[in-house]
mmCIF file of C-alpha atoms and ligand atoms in Angstrom:
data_model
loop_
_atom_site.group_PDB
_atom_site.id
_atom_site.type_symbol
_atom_site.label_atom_id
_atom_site.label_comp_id
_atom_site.label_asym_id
_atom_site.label_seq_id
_atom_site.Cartn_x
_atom_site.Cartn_y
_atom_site.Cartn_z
ATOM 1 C CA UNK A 1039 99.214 94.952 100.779
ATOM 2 C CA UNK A 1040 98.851 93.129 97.362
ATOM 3 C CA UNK A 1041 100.640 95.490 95.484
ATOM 4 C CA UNK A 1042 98.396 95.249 92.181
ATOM 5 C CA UNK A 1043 95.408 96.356 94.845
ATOM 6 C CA UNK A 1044 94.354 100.079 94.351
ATOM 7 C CA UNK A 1045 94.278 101.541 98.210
ATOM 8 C CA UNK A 1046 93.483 104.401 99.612
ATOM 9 C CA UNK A 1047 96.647 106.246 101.147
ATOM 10 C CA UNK A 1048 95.843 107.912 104.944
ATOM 11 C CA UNK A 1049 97.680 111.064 105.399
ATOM 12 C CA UNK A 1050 98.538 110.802 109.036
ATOM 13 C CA UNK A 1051 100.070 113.096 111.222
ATOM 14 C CA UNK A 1052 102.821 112.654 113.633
ATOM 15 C CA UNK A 1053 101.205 112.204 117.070
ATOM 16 C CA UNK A 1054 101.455 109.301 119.623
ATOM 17 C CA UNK A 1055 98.447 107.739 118.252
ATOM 18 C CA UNK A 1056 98.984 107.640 114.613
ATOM 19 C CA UNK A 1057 102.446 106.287 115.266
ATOM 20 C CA UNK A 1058 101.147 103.726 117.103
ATOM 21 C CA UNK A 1059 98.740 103.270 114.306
ATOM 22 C CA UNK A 1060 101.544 103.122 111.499
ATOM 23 C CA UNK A 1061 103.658 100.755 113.618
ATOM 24 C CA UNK A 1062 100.871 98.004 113.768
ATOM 25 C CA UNK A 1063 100.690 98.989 110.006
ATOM 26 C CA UNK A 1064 103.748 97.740 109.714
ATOM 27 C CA UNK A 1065 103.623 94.725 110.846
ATOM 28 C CA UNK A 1066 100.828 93.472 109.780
ATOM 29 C CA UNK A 1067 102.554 94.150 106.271
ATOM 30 C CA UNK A 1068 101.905 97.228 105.410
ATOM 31 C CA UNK A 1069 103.615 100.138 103.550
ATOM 32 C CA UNK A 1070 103.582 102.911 105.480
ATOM 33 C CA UNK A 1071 105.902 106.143 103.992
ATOM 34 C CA UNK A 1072 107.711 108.480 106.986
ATOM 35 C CA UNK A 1073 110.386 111.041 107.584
ATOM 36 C CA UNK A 1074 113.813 110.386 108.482
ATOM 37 C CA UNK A 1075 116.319 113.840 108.840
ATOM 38 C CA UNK A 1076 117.243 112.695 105.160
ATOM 39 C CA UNK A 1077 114.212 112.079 102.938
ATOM 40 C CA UNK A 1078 110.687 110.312 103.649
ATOM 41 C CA UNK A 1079 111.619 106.627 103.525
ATOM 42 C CA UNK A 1080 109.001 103.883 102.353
ATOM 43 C CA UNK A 1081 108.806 101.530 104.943
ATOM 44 C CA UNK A 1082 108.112 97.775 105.127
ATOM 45 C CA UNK A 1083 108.631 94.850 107.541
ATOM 46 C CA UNK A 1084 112.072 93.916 106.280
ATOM 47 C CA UNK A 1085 111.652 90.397 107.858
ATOM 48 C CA UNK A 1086 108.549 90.030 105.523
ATOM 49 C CA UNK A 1087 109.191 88.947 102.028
ATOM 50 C CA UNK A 1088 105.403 89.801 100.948
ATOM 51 C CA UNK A 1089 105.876 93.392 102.439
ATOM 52 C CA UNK A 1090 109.584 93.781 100.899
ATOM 53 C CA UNK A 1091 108.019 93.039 97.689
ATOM 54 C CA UNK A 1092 104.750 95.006 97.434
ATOM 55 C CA UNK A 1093 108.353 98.129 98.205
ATOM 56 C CA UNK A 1094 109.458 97.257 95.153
ATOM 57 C CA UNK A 1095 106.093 96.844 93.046
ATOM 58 C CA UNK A 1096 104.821 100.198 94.556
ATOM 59 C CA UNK A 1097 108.143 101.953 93.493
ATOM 60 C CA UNK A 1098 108.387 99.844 90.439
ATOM 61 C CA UNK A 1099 111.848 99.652 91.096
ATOM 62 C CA UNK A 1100 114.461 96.720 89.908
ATOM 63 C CA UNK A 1101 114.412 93.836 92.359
ATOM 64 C CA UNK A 1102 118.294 93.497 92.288
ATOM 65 C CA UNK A 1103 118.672 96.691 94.168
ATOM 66 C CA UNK A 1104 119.046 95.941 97.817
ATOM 67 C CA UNK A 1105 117.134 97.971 100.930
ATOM 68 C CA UNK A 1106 118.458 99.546 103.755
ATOM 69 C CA UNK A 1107 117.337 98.289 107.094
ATOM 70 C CA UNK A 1108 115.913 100.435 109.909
ATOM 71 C CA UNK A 1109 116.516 100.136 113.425
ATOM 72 C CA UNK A 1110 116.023 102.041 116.500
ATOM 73 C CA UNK A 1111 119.904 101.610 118.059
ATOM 74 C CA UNK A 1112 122.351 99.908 117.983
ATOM 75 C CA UNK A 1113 121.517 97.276 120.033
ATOM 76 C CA UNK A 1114 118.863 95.935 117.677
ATOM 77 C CA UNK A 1115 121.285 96.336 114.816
ATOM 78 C CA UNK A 1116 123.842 93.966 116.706
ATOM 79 C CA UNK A 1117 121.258 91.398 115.928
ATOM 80 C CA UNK A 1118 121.369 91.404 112.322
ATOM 81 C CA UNK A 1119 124.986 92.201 111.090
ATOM 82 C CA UNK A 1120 128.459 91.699 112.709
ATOM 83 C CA UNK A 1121 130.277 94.926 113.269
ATOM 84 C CA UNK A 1122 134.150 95.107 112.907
ATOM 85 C CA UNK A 1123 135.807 97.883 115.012
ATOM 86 C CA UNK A 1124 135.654 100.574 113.052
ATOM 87 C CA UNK A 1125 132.208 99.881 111.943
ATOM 88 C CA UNK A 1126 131.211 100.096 115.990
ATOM 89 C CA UNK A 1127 133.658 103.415 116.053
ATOM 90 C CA UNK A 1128 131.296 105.027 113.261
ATOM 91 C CA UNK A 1129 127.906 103.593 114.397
ATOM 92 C CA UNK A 1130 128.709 104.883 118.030
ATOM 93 C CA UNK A 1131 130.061 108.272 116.520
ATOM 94 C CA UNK A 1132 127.308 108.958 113.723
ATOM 95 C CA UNK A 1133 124.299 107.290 115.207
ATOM 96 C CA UNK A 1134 121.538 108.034 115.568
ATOM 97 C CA UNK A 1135 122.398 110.649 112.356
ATOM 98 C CA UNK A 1136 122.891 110.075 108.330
ATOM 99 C CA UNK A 1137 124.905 107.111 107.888
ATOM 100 C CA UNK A 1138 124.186 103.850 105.986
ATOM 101 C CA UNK A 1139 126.466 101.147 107.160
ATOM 102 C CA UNK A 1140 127.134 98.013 105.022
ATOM 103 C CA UNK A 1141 127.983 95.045 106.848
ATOM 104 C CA UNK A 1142 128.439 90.901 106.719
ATOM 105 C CA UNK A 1143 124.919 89.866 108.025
ATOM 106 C CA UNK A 1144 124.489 87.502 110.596
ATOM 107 C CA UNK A 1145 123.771 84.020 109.508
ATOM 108 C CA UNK A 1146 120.194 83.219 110.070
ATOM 109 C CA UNK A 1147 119.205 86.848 110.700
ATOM 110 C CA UNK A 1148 115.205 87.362 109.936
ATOM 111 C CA UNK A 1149 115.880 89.838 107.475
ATOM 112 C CA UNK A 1150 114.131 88.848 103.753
ATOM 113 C CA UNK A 1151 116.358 88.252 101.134
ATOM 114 C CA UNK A 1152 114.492 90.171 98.966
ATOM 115 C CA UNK A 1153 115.574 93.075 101.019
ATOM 116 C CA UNK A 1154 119.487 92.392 100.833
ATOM 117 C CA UNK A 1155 118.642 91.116 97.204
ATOM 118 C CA UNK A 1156 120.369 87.659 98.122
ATOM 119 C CA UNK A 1157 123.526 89.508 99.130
ATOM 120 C CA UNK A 1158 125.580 88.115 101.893
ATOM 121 C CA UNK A 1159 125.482 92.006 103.348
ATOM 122 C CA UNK A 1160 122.906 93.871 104.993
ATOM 123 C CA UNK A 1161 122.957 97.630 105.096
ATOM 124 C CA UNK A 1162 121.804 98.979 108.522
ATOM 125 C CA UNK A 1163 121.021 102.864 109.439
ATOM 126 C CA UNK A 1164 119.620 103.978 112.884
ATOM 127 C CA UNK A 1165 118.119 107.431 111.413
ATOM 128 C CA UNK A 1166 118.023 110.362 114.331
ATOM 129 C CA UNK A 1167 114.527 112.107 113.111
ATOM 130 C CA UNK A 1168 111.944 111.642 116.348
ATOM 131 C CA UNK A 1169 108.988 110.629 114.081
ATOM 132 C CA UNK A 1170 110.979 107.799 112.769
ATOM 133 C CA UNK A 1171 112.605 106.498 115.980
ATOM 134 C CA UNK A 1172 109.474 106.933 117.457
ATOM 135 C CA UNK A 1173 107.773 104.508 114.603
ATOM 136 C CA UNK A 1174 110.898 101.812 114.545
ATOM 137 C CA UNK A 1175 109.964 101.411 118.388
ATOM 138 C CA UNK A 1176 106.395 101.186 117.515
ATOM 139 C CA UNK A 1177 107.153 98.842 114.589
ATOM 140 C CA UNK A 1178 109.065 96.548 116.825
ATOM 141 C CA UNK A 1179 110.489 94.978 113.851
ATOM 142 C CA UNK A 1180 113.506 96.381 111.366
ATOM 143 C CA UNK A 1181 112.310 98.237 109.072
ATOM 144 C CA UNK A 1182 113.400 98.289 105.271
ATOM 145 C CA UNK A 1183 112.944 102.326 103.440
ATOM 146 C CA UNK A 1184 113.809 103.191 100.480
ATOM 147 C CA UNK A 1185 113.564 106.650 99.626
ATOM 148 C CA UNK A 1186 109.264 107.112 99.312
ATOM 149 C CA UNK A 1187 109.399 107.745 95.299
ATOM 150 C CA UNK A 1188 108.592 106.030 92.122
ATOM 151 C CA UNK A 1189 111.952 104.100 90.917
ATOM 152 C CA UNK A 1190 114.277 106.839 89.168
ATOM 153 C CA UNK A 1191 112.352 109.800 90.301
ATOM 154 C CA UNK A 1192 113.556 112.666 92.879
ATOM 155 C CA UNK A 1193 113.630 111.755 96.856
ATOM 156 C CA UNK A 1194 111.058 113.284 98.546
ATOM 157 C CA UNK A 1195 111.563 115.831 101.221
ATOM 158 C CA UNK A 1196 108.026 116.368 101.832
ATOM 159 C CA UNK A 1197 104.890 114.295 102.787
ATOM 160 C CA UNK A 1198 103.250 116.269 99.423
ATOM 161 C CA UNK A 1199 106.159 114.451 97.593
ATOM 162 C CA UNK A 1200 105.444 111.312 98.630
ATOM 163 C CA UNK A 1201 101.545 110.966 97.850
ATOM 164 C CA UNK A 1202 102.592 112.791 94.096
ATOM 165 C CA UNK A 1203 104.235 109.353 93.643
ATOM 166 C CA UNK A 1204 102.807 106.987 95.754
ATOM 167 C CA UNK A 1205 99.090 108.022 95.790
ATOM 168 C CA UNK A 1206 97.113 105.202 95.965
ATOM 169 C CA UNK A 1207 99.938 102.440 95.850
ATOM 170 C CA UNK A 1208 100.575 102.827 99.754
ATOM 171 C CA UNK A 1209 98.913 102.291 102.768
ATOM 172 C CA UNK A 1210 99.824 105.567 104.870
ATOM 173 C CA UNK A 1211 102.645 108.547 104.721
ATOM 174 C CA UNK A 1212 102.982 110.117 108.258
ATOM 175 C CA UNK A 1213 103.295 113.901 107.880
ATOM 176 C CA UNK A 1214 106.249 114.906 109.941
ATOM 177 C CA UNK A 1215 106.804 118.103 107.873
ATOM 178 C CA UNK A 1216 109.854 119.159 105.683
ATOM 179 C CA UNK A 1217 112.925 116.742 106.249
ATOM 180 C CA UNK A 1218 116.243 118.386 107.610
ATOM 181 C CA UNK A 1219 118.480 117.255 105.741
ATOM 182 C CA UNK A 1220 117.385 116.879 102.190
ATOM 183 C CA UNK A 1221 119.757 114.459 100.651
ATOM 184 C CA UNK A 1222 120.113 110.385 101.581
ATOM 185 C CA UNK A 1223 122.350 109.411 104.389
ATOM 186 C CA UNK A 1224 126.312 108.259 103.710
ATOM 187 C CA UNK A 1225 127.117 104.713 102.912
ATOM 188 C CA UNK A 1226 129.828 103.143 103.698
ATOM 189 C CA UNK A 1227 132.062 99.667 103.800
ATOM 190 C CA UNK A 1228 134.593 98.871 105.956
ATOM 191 C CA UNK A 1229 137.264 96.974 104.156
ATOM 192 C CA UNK A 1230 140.539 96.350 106.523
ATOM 193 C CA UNK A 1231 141.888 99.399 106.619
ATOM 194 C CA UNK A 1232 140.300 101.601 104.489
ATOM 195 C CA UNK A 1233 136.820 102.785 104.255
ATOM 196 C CA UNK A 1234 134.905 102.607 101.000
ATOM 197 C CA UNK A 1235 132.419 105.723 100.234
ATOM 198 C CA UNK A 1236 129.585 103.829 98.580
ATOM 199 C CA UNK A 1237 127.426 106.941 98.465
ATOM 200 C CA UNK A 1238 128.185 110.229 99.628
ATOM 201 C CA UNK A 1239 125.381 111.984 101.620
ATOM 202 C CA UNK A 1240 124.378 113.436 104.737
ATOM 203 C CA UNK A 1241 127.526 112.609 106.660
ATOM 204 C CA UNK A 1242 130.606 114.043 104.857
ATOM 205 C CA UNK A 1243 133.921 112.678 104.073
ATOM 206 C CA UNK A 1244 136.246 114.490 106.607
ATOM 207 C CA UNK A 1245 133.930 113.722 109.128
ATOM 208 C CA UNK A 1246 134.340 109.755 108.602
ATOM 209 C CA UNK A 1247 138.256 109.889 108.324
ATOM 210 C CA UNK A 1248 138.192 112.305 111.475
ATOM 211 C CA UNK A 1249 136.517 109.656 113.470
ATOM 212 C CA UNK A 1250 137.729 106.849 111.439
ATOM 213 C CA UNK A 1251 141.156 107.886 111.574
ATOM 214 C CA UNK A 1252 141.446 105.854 108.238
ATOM 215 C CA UNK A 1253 141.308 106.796 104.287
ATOM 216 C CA UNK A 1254 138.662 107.245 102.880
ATOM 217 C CA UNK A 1255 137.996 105.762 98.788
ATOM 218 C CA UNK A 1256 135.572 106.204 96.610
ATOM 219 C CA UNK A 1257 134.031 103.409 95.468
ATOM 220 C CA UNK A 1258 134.886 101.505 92.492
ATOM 221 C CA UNK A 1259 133.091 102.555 89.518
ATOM 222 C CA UNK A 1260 129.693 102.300 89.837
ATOM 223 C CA UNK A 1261 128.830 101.229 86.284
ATOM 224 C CA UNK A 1262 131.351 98.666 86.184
ATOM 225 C CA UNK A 1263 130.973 97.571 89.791
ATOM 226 C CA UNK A 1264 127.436 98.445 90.865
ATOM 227 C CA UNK A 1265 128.207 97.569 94.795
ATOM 228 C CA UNK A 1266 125.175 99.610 95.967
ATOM 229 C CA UNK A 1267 123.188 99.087 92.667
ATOM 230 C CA UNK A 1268 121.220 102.529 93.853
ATOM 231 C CA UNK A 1269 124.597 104.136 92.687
ATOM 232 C CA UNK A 1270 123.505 103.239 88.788
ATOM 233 C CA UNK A 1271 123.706 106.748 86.997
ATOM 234 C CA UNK A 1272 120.397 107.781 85.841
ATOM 235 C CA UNK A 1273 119.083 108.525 89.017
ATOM 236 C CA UNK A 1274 116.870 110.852 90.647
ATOM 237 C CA UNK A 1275 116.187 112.498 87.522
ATOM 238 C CA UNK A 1276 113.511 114.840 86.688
ATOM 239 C CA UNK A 1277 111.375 115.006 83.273
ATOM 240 C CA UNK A 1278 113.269 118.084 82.293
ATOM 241 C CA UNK A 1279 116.998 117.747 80.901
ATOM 242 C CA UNK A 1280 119.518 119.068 83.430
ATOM 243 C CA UNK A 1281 122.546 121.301 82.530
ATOM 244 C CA UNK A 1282 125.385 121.313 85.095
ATOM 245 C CA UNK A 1283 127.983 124.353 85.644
ATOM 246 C CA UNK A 1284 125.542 126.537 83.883
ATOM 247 C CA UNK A 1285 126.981 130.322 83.536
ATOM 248 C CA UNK A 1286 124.247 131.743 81.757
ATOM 249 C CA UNK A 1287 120.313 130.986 81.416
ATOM 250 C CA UNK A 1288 119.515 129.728 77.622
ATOM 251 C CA UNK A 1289 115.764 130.528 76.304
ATOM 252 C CA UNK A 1290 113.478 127.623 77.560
ATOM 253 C CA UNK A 1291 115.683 126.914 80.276
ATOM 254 C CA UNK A 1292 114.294 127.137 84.167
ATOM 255 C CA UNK A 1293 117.314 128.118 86.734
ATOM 256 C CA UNK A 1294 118.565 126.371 89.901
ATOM 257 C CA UNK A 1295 121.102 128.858 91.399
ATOM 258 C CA UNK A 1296 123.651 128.683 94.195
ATOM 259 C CA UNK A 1297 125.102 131.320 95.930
ATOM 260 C CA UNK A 1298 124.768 135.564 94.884
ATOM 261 C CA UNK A 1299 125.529 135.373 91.712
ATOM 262 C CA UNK A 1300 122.994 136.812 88.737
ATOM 263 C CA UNK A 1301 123.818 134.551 85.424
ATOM 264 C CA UNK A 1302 123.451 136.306 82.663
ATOM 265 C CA UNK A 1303 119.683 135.199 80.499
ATOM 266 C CA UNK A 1304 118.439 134.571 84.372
ATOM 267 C CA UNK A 1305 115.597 137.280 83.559
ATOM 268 C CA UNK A 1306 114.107 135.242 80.655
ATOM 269 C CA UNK A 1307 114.115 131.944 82.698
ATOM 270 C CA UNK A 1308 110.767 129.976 82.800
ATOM 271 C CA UNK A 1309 111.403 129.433 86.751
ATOM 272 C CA UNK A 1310 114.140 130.723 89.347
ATOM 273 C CA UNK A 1311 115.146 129.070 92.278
ATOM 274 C CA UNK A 1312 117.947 129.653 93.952
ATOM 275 C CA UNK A 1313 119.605 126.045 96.539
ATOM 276 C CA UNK A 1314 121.003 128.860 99.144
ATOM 277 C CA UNK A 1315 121.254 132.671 97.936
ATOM 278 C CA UNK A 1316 124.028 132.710 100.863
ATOM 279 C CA UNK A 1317 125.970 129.619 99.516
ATOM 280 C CA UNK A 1318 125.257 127.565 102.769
ATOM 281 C CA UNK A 1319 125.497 123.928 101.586
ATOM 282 C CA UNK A 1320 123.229 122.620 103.922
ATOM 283 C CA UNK A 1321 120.868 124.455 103.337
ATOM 284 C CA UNK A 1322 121.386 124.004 99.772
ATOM 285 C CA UNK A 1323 120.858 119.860 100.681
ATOM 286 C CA UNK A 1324 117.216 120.681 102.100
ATOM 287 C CA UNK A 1325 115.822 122.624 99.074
ATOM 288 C CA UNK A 1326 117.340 120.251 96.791
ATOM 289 C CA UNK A 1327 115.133 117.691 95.591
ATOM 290 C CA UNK A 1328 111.974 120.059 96.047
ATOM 291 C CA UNK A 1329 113.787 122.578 93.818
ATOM 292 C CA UNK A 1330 114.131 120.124 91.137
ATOM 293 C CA UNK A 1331 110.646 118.925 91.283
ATOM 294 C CA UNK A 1332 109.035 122.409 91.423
ATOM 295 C CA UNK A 1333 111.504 123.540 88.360
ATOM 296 C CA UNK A 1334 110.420 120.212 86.786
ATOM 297 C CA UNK A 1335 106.794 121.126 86.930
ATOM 298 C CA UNK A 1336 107.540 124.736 85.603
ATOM 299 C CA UNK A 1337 107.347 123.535 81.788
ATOM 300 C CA UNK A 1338 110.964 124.399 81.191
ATOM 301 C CA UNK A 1339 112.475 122.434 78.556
ATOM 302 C CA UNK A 1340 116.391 122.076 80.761
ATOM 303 C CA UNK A 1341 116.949 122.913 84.185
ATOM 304 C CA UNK A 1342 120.489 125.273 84.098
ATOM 305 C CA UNK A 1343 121.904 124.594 87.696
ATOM 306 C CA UNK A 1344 124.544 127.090 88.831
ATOM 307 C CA UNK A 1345 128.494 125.404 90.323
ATOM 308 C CA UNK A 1346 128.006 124.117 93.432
ATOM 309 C CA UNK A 1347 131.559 123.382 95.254
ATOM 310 C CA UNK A 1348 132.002 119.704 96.159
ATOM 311 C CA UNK A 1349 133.210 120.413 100.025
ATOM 312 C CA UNK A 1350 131.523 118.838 102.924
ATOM 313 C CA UNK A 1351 127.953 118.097 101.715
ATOM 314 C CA UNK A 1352 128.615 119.849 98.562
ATOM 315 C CA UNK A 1353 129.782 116.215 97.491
ATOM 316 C CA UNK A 1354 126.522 114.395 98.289
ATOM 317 C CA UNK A 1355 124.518 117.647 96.227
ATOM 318 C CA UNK A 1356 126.908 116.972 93.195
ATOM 319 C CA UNK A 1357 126.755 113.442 93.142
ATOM 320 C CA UNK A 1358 122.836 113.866 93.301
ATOM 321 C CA UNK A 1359 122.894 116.420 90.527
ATOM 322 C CA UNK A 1360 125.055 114.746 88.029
ATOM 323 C CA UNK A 1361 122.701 111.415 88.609
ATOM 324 C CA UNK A 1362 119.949 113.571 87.574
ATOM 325 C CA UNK A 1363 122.164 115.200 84.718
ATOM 326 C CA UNK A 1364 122.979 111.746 83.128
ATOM 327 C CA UNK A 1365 121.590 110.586 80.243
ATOM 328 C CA UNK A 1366 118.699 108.060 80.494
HETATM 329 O O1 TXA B 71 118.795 108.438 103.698
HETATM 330 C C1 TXA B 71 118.566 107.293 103.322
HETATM 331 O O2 TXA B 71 119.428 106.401 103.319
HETATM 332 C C2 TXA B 71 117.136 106.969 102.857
HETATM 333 C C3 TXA B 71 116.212 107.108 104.066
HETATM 334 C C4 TXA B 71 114.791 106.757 103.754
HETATM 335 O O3 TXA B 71 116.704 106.343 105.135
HETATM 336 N N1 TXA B 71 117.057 105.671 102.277
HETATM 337 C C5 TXA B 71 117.608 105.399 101.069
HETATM 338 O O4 TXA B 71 117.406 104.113 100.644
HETATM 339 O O5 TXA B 71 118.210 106.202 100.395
HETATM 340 P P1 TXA B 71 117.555 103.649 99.131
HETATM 341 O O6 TXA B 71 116.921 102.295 99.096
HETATM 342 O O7 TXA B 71 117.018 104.673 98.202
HETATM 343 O O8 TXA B 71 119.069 103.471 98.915
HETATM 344 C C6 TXA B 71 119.668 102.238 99.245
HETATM 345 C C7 TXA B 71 121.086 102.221 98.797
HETATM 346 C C8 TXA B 71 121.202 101.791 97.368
HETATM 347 O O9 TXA B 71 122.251 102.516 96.736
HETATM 348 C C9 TXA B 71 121.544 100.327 97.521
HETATM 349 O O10 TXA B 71 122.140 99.834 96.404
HETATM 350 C C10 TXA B 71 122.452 100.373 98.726
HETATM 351 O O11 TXA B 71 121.793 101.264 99.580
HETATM 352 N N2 TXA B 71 122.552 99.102 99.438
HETATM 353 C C11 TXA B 71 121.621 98.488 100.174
HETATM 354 N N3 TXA B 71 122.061 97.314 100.635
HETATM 355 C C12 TXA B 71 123.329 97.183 100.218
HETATM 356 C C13 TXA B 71 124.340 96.196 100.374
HETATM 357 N N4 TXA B 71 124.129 95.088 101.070
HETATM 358 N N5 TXA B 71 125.531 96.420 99.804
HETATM 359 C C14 TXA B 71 125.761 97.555 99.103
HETATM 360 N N6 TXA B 71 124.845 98.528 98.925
HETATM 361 C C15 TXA B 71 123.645 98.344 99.463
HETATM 362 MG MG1 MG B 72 116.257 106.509 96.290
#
């Protein structure tokens, strides 16, 4: 799809047909949005440059920030990247599921270069929702997704979210209802001995050392060292300001609770939502982004978000939330 081209965007819904459908979509170039357990992903043939690049000119997002690549197992990921041990340990443990792994890339591998942004890495995921395995076999060909949004904006968790941004700059979104998750997978580099937590996300940090049996770092700074560029701070940020560790509601100011609590001003809020009135994180992950974005659209001048701890998935939430808190 010429990405300056208006098109009309098919809603299509997750039978055997329409995948099929999508999957010859996809090769023939098109950009064809879908869910993964995470977030709806915006996929193209990742070993067409044209495709790769009408990703980036529908998102309008910076061409230095490299895709991940979307396979069905990992069989078809062996043919792309070359996996250390412990990279085969966590693919074997966490596959399909939420985890990004970055790895060297074979030499020659048909992947674009506009998709690994000329790195010498390629990140690979095998995502475990049945719509999206179901379209990778379809495809036939790896798939690059980025999360289906405008550069900058919140990750969809719906198909609804998806056509808000993409409307019109896409070729199809296949409707496979709410995603399970709700925030992006885990991504992660192997280096010797250690692993290095590029992005926290739908796999959590115990889990990889568990496995693993290795440390676990953070990554370097992201603003000094932008290894996964996605990591940049203003990210998934809404139109409204956001105000983290909020104990009380200010005038103007739309609420995102967590947990039982009542803060104090709540009653004058422009909009209440609460991420998990029980203080389950993972459920708190699903409403996420779909909080934000309804709270967005409330008017509210701030969005006051309630502590969250940063255990388990509580760490991918936070990181999320203080993206969205940064200045831009
Ligand atoms: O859950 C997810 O991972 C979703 C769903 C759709 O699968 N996808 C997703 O993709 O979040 P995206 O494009 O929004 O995030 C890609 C992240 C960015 O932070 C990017 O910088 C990093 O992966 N990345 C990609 N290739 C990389 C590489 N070779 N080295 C380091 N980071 C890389
Ligand atoms: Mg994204």
């Amino acid at each position: 799809m010429p990405p300056d081209r208006p098109t009309i965007t098919s809603r299509l819904t997750a039978d055997p047909a329409s995948i099929d459908a999508a999957g010859a979509l996809l090769r023939q170039g098109g950009l064809v949005a879908f869910p993964t357990e995470t977030v709806y992903g915006l996929g193209a043939d990742a070993t067409n440059g044209r495709a790769v690049a009408g990703i980036y000119a529908a998102k309008g997002r910076p061409s230095f920030n490299p895709l991940i690549t979307h396979v069905p197992d990992l069989a078809a990921a062996d043919r792309f990247a070359r996996f250390d041990q412990v990279s085969r340990r966590l693919a074997e443990a966490f596959w399909p599921g939420p985890l990004t792994l970055v790895l060297p890339r074979v030499p020659g591998a048909p992947i674009s270069d506009l998709a690994t942004a000329g790195l010498d890495t390629v990140a690979l995921r095998v995502p475990r929702h049945p719509v999206a395995l179901a379209l990778l076999r379809a495809a036939g060909v790896p798939v690059v997704a980025p999360s289906a949004n405008r550069s900058g904006h919140v990750s969809p968790t719906t198909a609804d979210h998806v056509l808000a941004d993409l409307a019109g700059r896409i070729d199809a979104v296949v409707d496979g209802g709410p995603t399970e998750i709700g925030v992006e997978s885990t991504i992660v580099l192997v280096a010797g001995d250690r692993i290095r937590l590029l992005r926290p996300g739908g796999v959590d940090r115990a889990a990889l050392a568990r496995v693993s049996g290795l440390p676990v770092d953070d990554a370097a700074d992201p603003q000094v060292a932008p290894i996964a560029p996605g990591m940049l701070a203003s990210h998934y940020a809404p139109t409204a300001g956001v105000r983290l560790n909020a104990t009380s509601v200010a005038p103007g100011e739309a609420l995102l609770g967590f947990g039982p609590a009542i803060l104090p001003g709540s009653d004058g809020a422009v909009a209440v939502q609460n991420l998990s009135p029980t203080g389950d994180l993972a459920e708190a992950a699903a409403n996420l982004f779909g909080m934000l974005r309804s709270l967005d659209a409330s008017g509210a001048s701030a969005i006051a978000v309630a502590p969250v701890p940063e255990t388990g998935l509580g760490e991918a939430i936070v990181d999320r939330l203080r993206r969205a808190a940064a200045p831009r």
